[in-house]
Amino acid sequence: MNRLRTYAQLVRLPNVFTAFADIGLGILATWQLTPEAFALGELGWVWSALFLMAASGCLYCAGMVFNDVFDLEQDKRERPSRPIPSGRVSRSAAAAFGAVLFTAGIGFAWLAGWSSTAHSPLTTHHSPIYIACLLAGCILLYDGWLKRFWAGPLGMGACRFLNVLLGLSLAPNLGWPWGTHLALVIGVYVVGVTWFARTEAQMSSRSALAGAAGIMAIGLLLALAAPVIVTEFHLDPYPSAFFPYFLVGLGFLIGFPISRAISRPTADHVQKAVKQAILGLVILDAALASSIAGIGGLAILVLLVPALYLGRWIYST
């Protein structure tokens, strides 16, 4: 059990459910706005959705592993209790584990496209594996180089943008333009979260934290345009009626810890705010899904249960 917990810490297991939420948003939006992407009367799309979930989860976990592989020297100074610097997992073993996860993620993406094509004579899907390969490349670029520069938050935002597109990869043309808007909302929000977390292991700059909080707020403001999609596709606008309230609730949920961190920018306050903002991704995905798929979109909130439960024993930042 200790070995399993060590690897769960290595991959930041509580956070993987936020990656699943991105895929859930993409699948629900595709099902509601382009139902022809799924074979009528068939459940083959369920397998495709599960394969996309597995692909996203493996790629996310691989990114967490290689984050620690590349950051070994920094973690020895700032986070010596993590699995690799503490010696509980060797650097070579972690790198091999991450490579297996990357391979599995790309393999599951291929299976998602194959399963969808096999069950739907109307469509042929190659997008999942293409996006998965691009996402894997962006993750490695971020972990190995980009995060050390000012553009690091943009790189992480691009990874999340691609993860949402992975969830939309069964839709024709990736659901353009509404699919791009959904991915952009998540991507911009994550740019802010990543910027906020850049110096979480030490005393942070108040001005930098305030700027990052502003980027997160821009992401939430962009989300307000999501109901326009419902009108554009002539769907029942009623499900969107509660959507602004979900966003306001999310704003308060992350706003209080963020405000505390800005007023007292210690490592403890910043890390607590970052953890709340990361979990807020699940709520943001659910809110966006509810603006398109109605109240059923809130089913994504179920992912908060395992994330919060596991977060009691496994760190997420």
PDB file of C-alpha atoms in Angstrom:
ATOM      1  CA  MET A   1       0.000   0.000   0.000  1.00  0.00           C
ATOM      2  CA  ASN A   2       2.873   2.386   0.725  1.00  0.00           C
ATOM      3  CA  ARG A   3       4.224   1.709  -2.755  1.00  0.00           C
ATOM      4  CA  LEU A   4       0.845   2.474  -4.320  1.00  0.00           C
ATOM      5  CA  ARG A   5       0.551   5.671  -2.305  1.00  0.00           C
ATOM      6  CA  THR A   6       4.026   6.725  -3.436  1.00  0.00           C
ATOM      7  CA  TYR A   7       3.067   6.390  -7.099  1.00  0.00           C
ATOM      8  CA  ALA A   8      -0.282   8.068  -6.419  1.00  0.00           C
ATOM      9  CA  GLN A   9       1.665  11.018  -5.026  1.00  0.00           C
ATOM     10  CA  LEU A  10       3.969  10.977  -8.037  1.00  0.00           C
ATOM     11  CA  VAL A  11       1.054  11.350 -10.485  1.00  0.00           C
ATOM     12  CA  ARG A  12      -0.939  13.748  -8.227  1.00  0.00           C
ATOM     13  CA  LEU A  13      -3.837  11.302  -8.340  1.00  0.00           C
ATOM     14  CA  PRO A  14      -6.540  13.681  -6.964  1.00  0.00           C
ATOM     15  CA  ASN A  15      -5.938  16.022  -9.910  1.00  0.00           C
ATOM     16  CA  VAL A  16      -6.486  13.422 -12.617  1.00  0.00           C
ATOM     17  CA  PHE A  17     -10.235  13.817 -12.116  1.00  0.00           C
ATOM     18  CA  THR A  18      -9.963  17.372 -13.432  1.00  0.00           C
ATOM     19  CA  ALA A  19      -8.629  15.904 -16.689  1.00  0.00           C
ATOM     20  CA  PHE A  20     -11.602  13.524 -16.779  1.00  0.00           C
ATOM     21  CA  ALA A  21     -13.902  16.542 -16.319  1.00  0.00           C
ATOM     22  CA  ASP A  22     -12.471  18.147 -19.475  1.00  0.00           C
ATOM     23  CA  ILE A  23     -13.270  14.994 -21.427  1.00  0.00           C
ATOM     24  CA  GLY A  24     -16.745  14.834 -19.897  1.00  0.00           C
ATOM     25  CA  LEU A  25     -17.398  18.390 -21.065  1.00  0.00           C
ATOM     26  CA  GLY A  26     -16.284  17.525 -24.605  1.00  0.00           C
ATOM     27  CA  ILE A  27     -18.341  14.344 -24.790  1.00  0.00           C
ATOM     28  CA  LEU A  28     -21.525  15.971 -23.444  1.00  0.00           C
ATOM     29  CA  ALA A  29     -21.166  18.949 -25.778  1.00  0.00           C
ATOM     30  CA  THR A  30     -20.617  16.644 -28.763  1.00  0.00           C
ATOM     31  CA  TRP A  31     -23.587  14.457 -27.825  1.00  0.00           C
ATOM     32  CA  GLN A  32     -25.887  17.493 -27.499  1.00  0.00           C
ATOM     33  CA  LEU A  33     -24.747  19.648 -30.416  1.00  0.00           C
ATOM     34  CA  THR A  34     -23.621  17.072 -33.002  1.00  0.00           C
ATOM     35  CA  PRO A  35     -25.519  13.864 -32.206  1.00  0.00           C
ATOM     36  CA  GLU A  36     -24.671  12.549 -35.679  1.00  0.00           C
ATOM     37  CA  ALA A  37     -21.133  11.991 -34.395  1.00  0.00           C
ATOM     38  CA  PHE A  38     -22.494   8.951 -32.530  1.00  0.00           C
ATOM     39  CA  ALA A  39     -24.214   6.019 -34.152  1.00  0.00           C
ATOM     40  CA  LEU A  40     -27.951   6.149 -33.551  1.00  0.00           C
ATOM     41  CA  GLY A  41     -29.210   3.225 -31.526  1.00  0.00           C
ATOM     42  CA  GLU A  42     -25.677   2.081 -30.688  1.00  0.00           C
ATOM     43  CA  LEU A  43     -23.661   2.271 -27.475  1.00  0.00           C
ATOM     44  CA  GLY A  44     -20.297   2.060 -29.184  1.00  0.00           C
ATOM     45  CA  TRP A  45     -19.734   5.738 -28.426  1.00  0.00           C
ATOM     46  CA  VAL A  46     -19.672   4.839 -24.731  1.00  0.00           C
ATOM     47  CA  TRP A  47     -16.500   2.841 -25.357  1.00  0.00           C
ATOM     48  CA  SER A  48     -15.058   5.763 -27.280  1.00  0.00           C
ATOM     49  CA  ALA A  49     -15.826   8.077 -24.366  1.00  0.00           C
ATOM     50  CA  LEU A  50     -14.211   5.689 -21.878  1.00  0.00           C
ATOM     51  CA  PHE A  51     -11.129   5.344 -24.078  1.00  0.00           C
ATOM     52  CA  LEU A  52     -10.850   9.147 -24.278  1.00  0.00           C
ATOM     53  CA  MET A  53     -11.094   9.334 -20.486  1.00  0.00           C
ATOM     54  CA  ALA A  54      -8.342   6.745 -20.149  1.00  0.00           C
ATOM     55  CA  ALA A  55      -6.177   8.539 -22.717  1.00  0.00           C
ATOM     56  CA  SER A  56      -6.544  11.868 -20.934  1.00  0.00           C
ATOM     57  CA  GLY A  57      -5.858  10.336 -17.534  1.00  0.00           C
ATOM     58  CA  CYS A  58      -2.705   8.556 -18.717  1.00  0.00           C
ATOM     59  CA  LEU A  59      -1.354  11.666 -20.453  1.00  0.00           C
ATOM     60  CA  TYR A  60      -2.065  13.821 -17.410  1.00  0.00           C
ATOM     61  CA  CYS A  61      -0.341  11.379 -15.064  1.00  0.00           C
ATOM     62  CA  ALA A  62       2.610  11.104 -17.439  1.00  0.00           C
ATOM     63  CA  GLY A  63       2.940  14.879 -17.357  1.00  0.00           C
ATOM     64  CA  MET A  64       3.023  14.879 -13.562  1.00  0.00           C
ATOM     65  CA  VAL A  65       5.697  12.177 -13.532  1.00  0.00           C
ATOM     66  CA  PHE A  66       7.965  13.980 -15.982  1.00  0.00           C
ATOM     67  CA  ASN A  67       7.396  17.232 -14.115  1.00  0.00           C
ATOM     68  CA  ASP A  68       9.162  15.648 -11.149  1.00  0.00           C
ATOM     69  CA  VAL A  69      11.754  13.908 -13.310  1.00  0.00           C
ATOM     70  CA  PHE A  70      12.874  17.216 -14.819  1.00  0.00           C
ATOM     71  CA  ASP A  71      12.580  19.119 -11.514  1.00  0.00           C
ATOM     72  CA  LEU A  72      14.660  16.778  -9.361  1.00  0.00           C
ATOM     73  CA  GLU A  73      17.324  19.317  -8.376  1.00  0.00           C
ATOM     74  CA  GLN A  74      14.752  22.001  -7.580  1.00  0.00           C
ATOM     75  CA  ASP A  75      12.634  19.554  -5.580  1.00  0.00           C
ATOM     76  CA  LYS A  76      15.678  18.520  -3.540  1.00  0.00           C
ATOM     77  CA  ARG A  77      15.789  22.112  -2.292  1.00  0.00           C
ATOM     78  CA  GLU A  78      12.097  23.015  -2.091  1.00  0.00           C
ATOM     79  CA  ARG A  79      10.114  19.739  -1.855  1.00  0.00           C
ATOM     80  CA  PRO A  80      12.487  17.030  -0.531  1.00  0.00           C
ATOM     81  CA  SER A  81       9.573  14.856   0.630  1.00  0.00           C
ATOM     82  CA  ARG A  82       8.357  14.143  -2.911  1.00  0.00           C
ATOM     83  CA  PRO A  83       8.812  10.562  -4.176  1.00  0.00           C
ATOM     84  CA  ILE A  84      11.901  11.104  -6.364  1.00  0.00           C
ATOM     85  CA  PRO A  85      14.035  13.432  -4.182  1.00  0.00           C
ATOM     86  CA  SER A  86      13.155  11.374  -1.102  1.00  0.00           C
ATOM     87  CA  GLY A  87      14.508   8.254  -2.810  1.00  0.00           C
ATOM     88  CA  ARG A  88      11.244   6.300  -2.679  1.00  0.00           C
ATOM     89  CA  VAL A  89      11.224   6.179  -6.505  1.00  0.00           C
ATOM     90  CA  SER A  90      14.388   6.372  -8.588  1.00  0.00           C
ATOM     91  CA  ARG A  91      14.587   8.940 -11.363  1.00  0.00           C
ATOM     92  CA  SER A  92      15.067   6.216 -14.005  1.00  0.00           C
ATOM     93  CA  ALA A  93      12.094   4.207 -12.729  1.00  0.00           C
ATOM     94  CA  ALA A  94       9.920   7.335 -12.768  1.00  0.00           C
ATOM     95  CA  ALA A  95      11.001   8.157 -16.335  1.00  0.00           C
ATOM     96  CA  ALA A  96      10.178   4.615 -17.461  1.00  0.00           C
ATOM     97  CA  PHE A  97       6.796   4.813 -15.734  1.00  0.00           C
ATOM     98  CA  GLY A  98       6.064   8.139 -17.421  1.00  0.00           C
ATOM     99  CA  ALA A  99       7.004   6.720 -20.829  1.00  0.00           C
ATOM    100  CA  VAL A 100       4.609   3.804 -20.301  1.00  0.00           C
ATOM    101  CA  LEU A 101       1.843   6.247 -19.379  1.00  0.00           C
ATOM    102  CA  PHE A 102       2.479   8.337 -22.504  1.00  0.00           C
ATOM    103  CA  THR A 103       2.363   5.217 -24.668  1.00  0.00           C
ATOM    104  CA  ALA A 104      -0.828   4.033 -22.996  1.00  0.00           C
ATOM    105  CA  GLY A 105      -2.447   7.452 -23.422  1.00  0.00           C
ATOM    106  CA  ILE A 106      -1.747   7.541 -27.146  1.00  0.00           C
ATOM    107  CA  GLY A 107      -2.892   3.932 -27.456  1.00  0.00           C
ATOM    108  CA  PHE A 108      -6.201   4.656 -25.738  1.00  0.00           C
ATOM    109  CA  ALA A 109      -6.714   7.656 -28.038  1.00  0.00           C
ATOM    110  CA  TRP A 110      -6.232   5.383 -31.052  1.00  0.00           C
ATOM    111  CA  LEU A 111      -8.764   2.942 -29.579  1.00  0.00           C
ATOM    112  CA  ALA A 112     -11.256   5.814 -29.120  1.00  0.00           C
ATOM    113  CA  GLY A 113     -11.059   6.682 -32.808  1.00  0.00           C
ATOM    114  CA  TRP A 114     -11.155   3.046 -33.888  1.00  0.00           C
ATOM    115  CA  SER A 115     -14.149   2.240 -31.667  1.00  0.00           C
ATOM    116  CA  SER A 116     -16.106   5.248 -32.891  1.00  0.00           C
ATOM    117  CA  THR A 117     -15.408   4.429 -36.531  1.00  0.00           C
ATOM    118  CA  ALA A 118     -16.330   0.780 -36.015  1.00  0.00           C
ATOM    119  CA  HIS A 119     -19.726   1.693 -34.535  1.00  0.00           C
ATOM    120  CA  SER A 120     -20.608   4.622 -36.789  1.00  0.00           C
ATOM    121  CA  PRO A 121     -20.671   4.119 -40.545  1.00  0.00           C
ATOM    122  CA  LEU A 122     -21.224   7.860 -40.990  1.00  0.00           C
ATOM    123  CA  THR A 123     -17.894   9.018 -39.603  1.00  0.00           C
ATOM    124  CA  THR A 124     -14.210   8.159 -39.592  1.00  0.00           C
ATOM    125  CA  HIS A 125     -12.283   9.497 -36.605  1.00  0.00           C
ATOM    126  CA  HIS A 126      -8.536  10.024 -36.696  1.00  0.00           C
ATOM    127  CA  SER A 127      -8.609  13.176 -34.568  1.00  0.00           C
ATOM    128  CA  PRO A 128      -8.164  11.485 -31.158  1.00  0.00           C
ATOM    129  CA  ILE A 129      -4.718  10.062 -31.862  1.00  0.00           C
ATOM    130  CA  TYR A 130      -3.538  13.236 -33.610  1.00  0.00           C
ATOM    131  CA  ILE A 131      -4.584  15.402 -30.680  1.00  0.00           C
ATOM    132  CA  ALA A 132      -3.165  12.925 -28.157  1.00  0.00           C
ATOM    133  CA  CYS A 133       0.232  13.003 -29.892  1.00  0.00           C
ATOM    134  CA  LEU A 134       0.182  16.799 -30.006  1.00  0.00           C
ATOM    135  CA  LEU A 135      -0.852  16.934 -26.347  1.00  0.00           C
ATOM    136  CA  ALA A 136       1.956  14.562 -25.342  1.00  0.00           C
ATOM    137  CA  GLY A 137       4.452  16.753 -27.197  1.00  0.00           C
ATOM    138  CA  CYS A 138       3.167  19.903 -25.487  1.00  0.00           C
ATOM    139  CA  ILE A 139       3.356  18.235 -22.080  1.00  0.00           C
ATOM    140  CA  LEU A 140       6.987  17.253 -22.603  1.00  0.00           C
ATOM    141  CA  LEU A 141       7.807  20.706 -23.960  1.00  0.00           C
ATOM    142  CA  TYR A 142       6.262  22.319 -20.894  1.00  0.00           C
ATOM    143  CA  ASP A 143       7.856  19.948 -18.360  1.00  0.00           C
ATOM    144  CA  GLY A 144      11.300  19.922 -19.904  1.00  0.00           C
ATOM    145  CA  TRP A 145      11.765  23.550 -20.920  1.00  0.00           C
ATOM    146  CA  LEU A 146       8.866  25.967 -21.236  1.00  0.00           C
ATOM    147  CA  LYS A 147       7.846  26.187 -17.568  1.00  0.00           C
ATOM    148  CA  ARG A 148      11.183  27.775 -16.692  1.00  0.00           C
ATOM    149  CA  PHE A 149      10.342  30.852 -18.752  1.00  0.00           C
ATOM    150  CA  TRP A 150       7.664  33.546 -18.714  1.00  0.00           C
ATOM    151  CA  ALA A 151       5.636  31.568 -21.281  1.00  0.00           C
ATOM    152  CA  GLY A 152       5.246  28.591 -18.935  1.00  0.00           C
ATOM    153  CA  PRO A 153       1.629  29.367 -17.951  1.00  0.00           C
ATOM    154  CA  LEU A 154       0.746  29.724 -21.641  1.00  0.00           C
ATOM    155  CA  GLY A 155       2.210  26.276 -22.261  1.00  0.00           C
ATOM    156  CA  MET A 156       0.124  24.711 -19.509  1.00  0.00           C
ATOM    157  CA  GLY A 157      -2.954  26.524 -20.796  1.00  0.00           C
ATOM    158  CA  ALA A 158      -2.258  25.059 -24.238  1.00  0.00           C
ATOM    159  CA  CYS A 159      -2.102  21.573 -22.705  1.00  0.00           C
ATOM    160  CA  ARG A 160      -5.534  22.026 -21.129  1.00  0.00           C
ATOM    161  CA  PHE A 161      -6.873  23.536 -24.335  1.00  0.00           C
ATOM    162  CA  LEU A 162      -5.773  20.381 -26.172  1.00  0.00           C
ATOM    163  CA  ASN A 163      -7.210  18.153 -23.454  1.00  0.00           C
ATOM    164  CA  VAL A 164     -10.672  19.669 -23.983  1.00  0.00           C
ATOM    165  CA  LEU A 165     -10.227  19.243 -27.743  1.00  0.00           C
ATOM    166  CA  LEU A 166      -9.408  15.580 -27.060  1.00  0.00           C
ATOM    167  CA  GLY A 167     -12.855  15.307 -25.480  1.00  0.00           C
ATOM    168  CA  LEU A 168     -14.300  16.975 -28.584  1.00  0.00           C
ATOM    169  CA  SER A 169     -12.303  14.847 -31.025  1.00  0.00           C
ATOM    170  CA  LEU A 170     -15.325  12.773 -32.071  1.00  0.00           C
ATOM    171  CA  ALA A 171     -17.212  15.877 -33.204  1.00  0.00           C
ATOM    172  CA  PRO A 172     -16.953  16.972 -36.850  1.00  0.00           C
ATOM    173  CA  ASN A 173     -14.186  19.574 -37.186  1.00  0.00           C
ATOM    174  CA  LEU A 174     -13.689  19.393 -33.394  1.00  0.00           C
ATOM    175  CA  GLY A 175     -16.991  21.233 -33.001  1.00  0.00           C
ATOM    176  CA  TRP A 176     -15.725  24.447 -34.572  1.00  0.00           C
ATOM    177  CA  PRO A 177     -16.402  27.186 -33.523  1.00  0.00           C
ATOM    178  CA  TRP A 178     -18.177  26.308 -30.270  1.00  0.00           C
ATOM    179  CA  GLY A 179     -15.663  23.599 -29.394  1.00  0.00           C
ATOM    180  CA  THR A 180     -12.779  26.037 -29.665  1.00  0.00           C
ATOM    181  CA  HIS A 181     -14.577  28.456 -27.367  1.00  0.00           C
ATOM    182  CA  LEU A 182     -15.090  25.805 -24.677  1.00  0.00           C
ATOM    183  CA  ALA A 183     -11.428  24.789 -24.899  1.00  0.00           C
ATOM    184  CA  LEU A 184     -10.351  28.450 -24.763  1.00  0.00           C
ATOM    185  CA  VAL A 185     -12.305  29.061 -21.552  1.00  0.00           C
ATOM    186  CA  ILE A 186     -10.553  26.171 -19.801  1.00  0.00           C
ATOM    187  CA  GLY A 187      -7.192  27.091 -21.297  1.00  0.00           C
ATOM    188  CA  VAL A 188      -7.328  30.734 -20.154  1.00  0.00           C
ATOM    189  CA  TYR A 189      -8.451  29.727 -16.662  1.00  0.00           C
ATOM    190  CA  VAL A 190      -5.532  27.296 -16.387  1.00  0.00           C
ATOM    191  CA  VAL A 191      -3.074  29.969 -17.563  1.00  0.00           C
ATOM    192  CA  GLY A 192      -4.147  31.971 -14.513  1.00  0.00           C
ATOM    193  CA  VAL A 193      -3.931  29.001 -12.136  1.00  0.00           C
ATOM    194  CA  THR A 194      -0.456  28.095 -13.399  1.00  0.00           C
ATOM    195  CA  TRP A 195       0.782  31.655 -13.069  1.00  0.00           C
ATOM    196  CA  PHE A 196      -0.643  31.785  -9.532  1.00  0.00           C
ATOM    197  CA  ALA A 197       1.227  28.581  -8.632  1.00  0.00           C
ATOM    198  CA  ARG A 198       4.626  29.508 -10.118  1.00  0.00           C
ATOM    199  CA  THR A 199       6.236  30.328  -6.756  1.00  0.00           C
ATOM    200  CA  GLU A 200       3.948  28.303  -4.495  1.00  0.00           C
ATOM    201  CA  ALA A 201       6.880  26.746  -2.607  1.00  0.00           C
ATOM    202  CA  GLN A 202       8.114  30.139  -1.350  1.00  0.00           C
ATOM    203  CA  MET A 203       6.883  33.642  -0.587  1.00  0.00           C
ATOM    204  CA  SER A 204       5.033  34.937  -3.650  1.00  0.00           C
ATOM    205  CA  SER A 205       4.667  38.413  -5.096  1.00  0.00           C
ATOM    206  CA  ARG A 206       1.316  40.044  -4.364  1.00  0.00           C
ATOM    207  CA  SER A 207       1.269  41.775  -7.744  1.00  0.00           C
ATOM    208  CA  ALA A 208       1.980  38.506  -9.573  1.00  0.00           C
ATOM    209  CA  LEU A 209      -0.778  36.733  -7.661  1.00  0.00           C
ATOM    210  CA  ALA A 210      -3.218  39.553  -8.395  1.00  0.00           C
ATOM    211  CA  GLY A 211      -2.349  39.391 -12.094  1.00  0.00           C
ATOM    212  CA  ALA A 212      -2.875  35.623 -12.138  1.00  0.00           C
ATOM    213  CA  ALA A 213      -6.222  36.016 -10.380  1.00  0.00           C
ATOM    214  CA  GLY A 214      -7.188  38.505 -13.076  1.00  0.00           C
ATOM    215  CA  ILE A 215      -6.449  35.934 -15.787  1.00  0.00           C
ATOM    216  CA  MET A 216      -8.661  33.390 -14.007  1.00  0.00           C
ATOM    217  CA  ALA A 217     -11.411  36.007 -13.853  1.00  0.00           C
ATOM    218  CA  ILE A 218     -11.060  36.580 -17.610  1.00  0.00           C
ATOM    219  CA  GLY A 219     -11.550  32.845 -18.123  1.00  0.00           C
ATOM    220  CA  LEU A 220     -14.787  32.965 -16.126  1.00  0.00           C
ATOM    221  CA  LEU A 221     -15.953  36.001 -18.098  1.00  0.00           C
ATOM    222  CA  LEU A 222     -15.279  34.166 -21.365  1.00  0.00           C
ATOM    223  CA  ALA A 223     -17.391  31.327 -20.011  1.00  0.00           C
ATOM    224  CA  LEU A 224     -20.416  33.636 -19.897  1.00  0.00           C
ATOM    225  CA  ALA A 225     -20.553  33.484 -23.702  1.00  0.00           C
ATOM    226  CA  ALA A 226     -21.181  29.718 -23.660  1.00  0.00           C
ATOM    227  CA  PRO A 227     -25.017  30.029 -23.646  1.00  0.00           C
ATOM    228  CA  VAL A 228     -24.725  31.777 -27.015  1.00  0.00           C
ATOM    229  CA  ILE A 229     -23.858  28.340 -28.368  1.00  0.00           C
ATOM    230  CA  VAL A 230     -27.234  27.050 -27.237  1.00  0.00           C
ATOM    231  CA  THR A 231     -29.027  29.839 -29.098  1.00  0.00           C
ATOM    232  CA  GLU A 232     -26.854  29.395 -32.189  1.00  0.00           C
ATOM    233  CA  PHE A 233     -27.775  25.718 -32.435  1.00  0.00           C
ATOM    234  CA  HIS A 234     -31.458  26.363 -31.701  1.00  0.00           C
ATOM    235  CA  LEU A 235     -31.548  24.270 -28.572  1.00  0.00           C
ATOM    236  CA  ASP A 236     -33.819  24.872 -25.616  1.00  0.00           C
ATOM    237  CA  PRO A 237     -32.328  27.917 -23.853  1.00  0.00           C
ATOM    238  CA  TYR A 238     -33.815  27.021 -20.462  1.00  0.00           C
ATOM    239  CA  PRO A 239     -30.860  24.883 -19.284  1.00  0.00           C
ATOM    240  CA  SER A 240     -28.669  27.982 -19.487  1.00  0.00           C
ATOM    241  CA  ALA A 241     -30.812  29.908 -16.986  1.00  0.00           C
ATOM    242  CA  PHE A 242     -28.859  28.608 -13.987  1.00  0.00           C
ATOM    243  CA  PHE A 243     -25.497  28.809 -15.684  1.00  0.00           C
ATOM    244  CA  PRO A 244     -24.465  32.304 -14.420  1.00  0.00           C
ATOM    245  CA  TYR A 245     -25.198  31.233 -10.848  1.00  0.00           C
ATOM    246  CA  PHE A 246     -22.839  28.287 -11.166  1.00  0.00           C
ATOM    247  CA  LEU A 247     -20.106  30.643 -12.347  1.00  0.00           C
ATOM    248  CA  VAL A 248     -20.793  33.067  -9.494  1.00  0.00           C
ATOM    249  CA  GLY A 249     -20.613  30.184  -7.023  1.00  0.00           C
ATOM    250  CA  LEU A 250     -17.290  29.108  -8.501  1.00  0.00           C
ATOM    251  CA  GLY A 251     -16.046  32.683  -8.263  1.00  0.00           C
ATOM    252  CA  PHE A 252     -16.772  32.743  -4.524  1.00  0.00           C
ATOM    253  CA  LEU A 253     -15.352  29.253  -3.999  1.00  0.00           C
ATOM    254  CA  ILE A 254     -11.955  30.149  -5.433  1.00  0.00           C
ATOM    255  CA  GLY A 255     -12.138  33.862  -4.649  1.00  0.00           C
ATOM    256  CA  PHE A 256     -11.884  33.597  -0.857  1.00  0.00           C
ATOM    257  CA  PRO A 257      -8.686  31.481  -0.727  1.00  0.00           C
ATOM    258  CA  ILE A 258      -7.179  33.515  -3.561  1.00  0.00           C
ATOM    259  CA  SER A 259      -7.884  36.753  -1.668  1.00  0.00           C
ATOM    260  CA  ARG A 260      -6.278  35.327   1.466  1.00  0.00           C
ATOM    261  CA  ALA A 261      -3.227  34.262  -0.529  1.00  0.00           C
ATOM    262  CA  ILE A 262      -2.857  37.716  -2.079  1.00  0.00           C
ATOM    263  CA  SER A 263      -3.123  39.422   1.310  1.00  0.00           C
ATOM    264  CA  ARG A 264      -0.726  36.913   2.932  1.00  0.00           C
ATOM    265  CA  PRO A 265       1.328  35.363   0.084  1.00  0.00           C
ATOM    266  CA  THR A 266       3.007  32.616   2.124  1.00  0.00           C
ATOM    267  CA  ALA A 267       3.591  29.162   0.628  1.00  0.00           C
ATOM    268  CA  ASP A 268       0.819  27.642   2.748  1.00  0.00           C
ATOM    269  CA  HIS A 269      -1.831  30.167   1.704  1.00  0.00           C
ATOM    270  CA  VAL A 270      -0.847  30.055  -1.962  1.00  0.00           C
ATOM    271  CA  GLN A 271      -0.841  26.243  -2.082  1.00  0.00           C
ATOM    272  CA  LYS A 272      -4.303  26.083  -0.511  1.00  0.00           C
ATOM    273  CA  ALA A 273      -5.602  28.576  -3.075  1.00  0.00           C
ATOM    274  CA  VAL A 274      -4.011  26.628  -5.926  1.00  0.00           C
ATOM    275  CA  LYS A 275      -5.585  23.387  -4.707  1.00  0.00           C
ATOM    276  CA  GLN A 276      -9.008  25.050  -4.595  1.00  0.00           C
ATOM    277  CA  ALA A 277      -8.532  26.548  -8.058  1.00  0.00           C
ATOM    278  CA  ILE A 278      -7.509  23.179  -9.508  1.00  0.00           C
ATOM    279  CA  LEU A 279     -10.590  21.491  -8.076  1.00  0.00           C
ATOM    280  CA  GLY A 280     -12.577  24.443  -9.412  1.00  0.00           C
ATOM    281  CA  LEU A 281     -11.807  23.110 -12.889  1.00  0.00           C
ATOM    282  CA  VAL A 282     -14.325  20.313 -12.299  1.00  0.00           C
ATOM    283  CA  ILE A 283     -16.979  22.868 -11.374  1.00  0.00           C
ATOM    284  CA  LEU A 284     -16.138  25.029 -14.388  1.00  0.00           C
ATOM    285  CA  ASP A 285     -16.391  22.030 -16.723  1.00  0.00           C
ATOM    286  CA  ALA A 286     -19.722  21.064 -15.159  1.00  0.00           C
ATOM    287  CA  ALA A 287     -21.059  24.614 -15.448  1.00  0.00           C
ATOM    288  CA  LEU A 288     -20.086  24.817 -19.129  1.00  0.00           C
ATOM    289  CA  ALA A 289     -21.639  21.399 -19.765  1.00  0.00           C
ATOM    290  CA  SER A 290     -24.881  22.500 -18.061  1.00  0.00           C
ATOM    291  CA  SER A 291     -25.147  25.473 -20.405  1.00  0.00           C
ATOM    292  CA  ILE A 292     -25.242  23.061 -23.344  1.00  0.00           C
ATOM    293  CA  ALA A 293     -26.545  19.701 -22.132  1.00  0.00           C
ATOM    294  CA  GLY A 294     -28.862  21.021 -19.437  1.00  0.00           C
ATOM    295  CA  ILE A 295     -28.987  19.824 -15.856  1.00  0.00           C
ATOM    296  CA  GLY A 296     -27.381  16.542 -16.928  1.00  0.00           C
ATOM    297  CA  GLY A 297     -24.136  18.419 -17.420  1.00  0.00           C
ATOM    298  CA  LEU A 298     -23.832  18.720 -13.657  1.00  0.00           C
ATOM    299  CA  ALA A 299     -23.136  14.974 -13.526  1.00  0.00           C
ATOM    300  CA  ILE A 300     -19.497  15.994 -14.012  1.00  0.00           C
ATOM    301  CA  LEU A 301     -19.572  17.238 -10.408  1.00  0.00           C
ATOM    302  CA  VAL A 302     -19.490  13.596  -9.291  1.00  0.00           C
ATOM    303  CA  LEU A 303     -15.781  13.678 -10.095  1.00  0.00           C
ATOM    304  CA  LEU A 304     -15.270  15.974  -7.114  1.00  0.00           C
ATOM    305  CA  VAL A 305     -16.039  13.097  -4.731  1.00  0.00           C
ATOM    306  CA  PRO A 306     -12.956  10.946  -5.454  1.00  0.00           C
ATOM    307  CA  ALA A 307     -10.806  14.055  -5.943  1.00  0.00           C
ATOM    308  CA  LEU A 308     -11.697  15.425  -2.509  1.00  0.00           C
ATOM    309  CA  TYR A 309     -11.494  12.017  -0.838  1.00  0.00           C
ATOM    310  CA  LEU A 310      -8.054  11.218  -2.221  1.00  0.00           C
ATOM    311  CA  GLY A 311      -6.902  14.757  -1.559  1.00  0.00           C
ATOM    312  CA  ARG A 312      -7.091  14.062   2.179  1.00  0.00           C
ATOM    313  CA  TRP A 313      -4.035  11.791   1.905  1.00  0.00           C
ATOM    314  CA  ILE A 314      -2.328  12.729  -1.350  1.00  0.00           C
ATOM    315  CA  TYR A 315      -1.060  16.226  -2.163  1.00  0.00           C
ATOM    316  CA  SER A 316      -2.253  17.856  -5.377  1.00  0.00           C
ATOM    317  CA  THR A 317       0.247  20.721  -5.873  1.00  0.00           C
TER     318      THR A 317
END
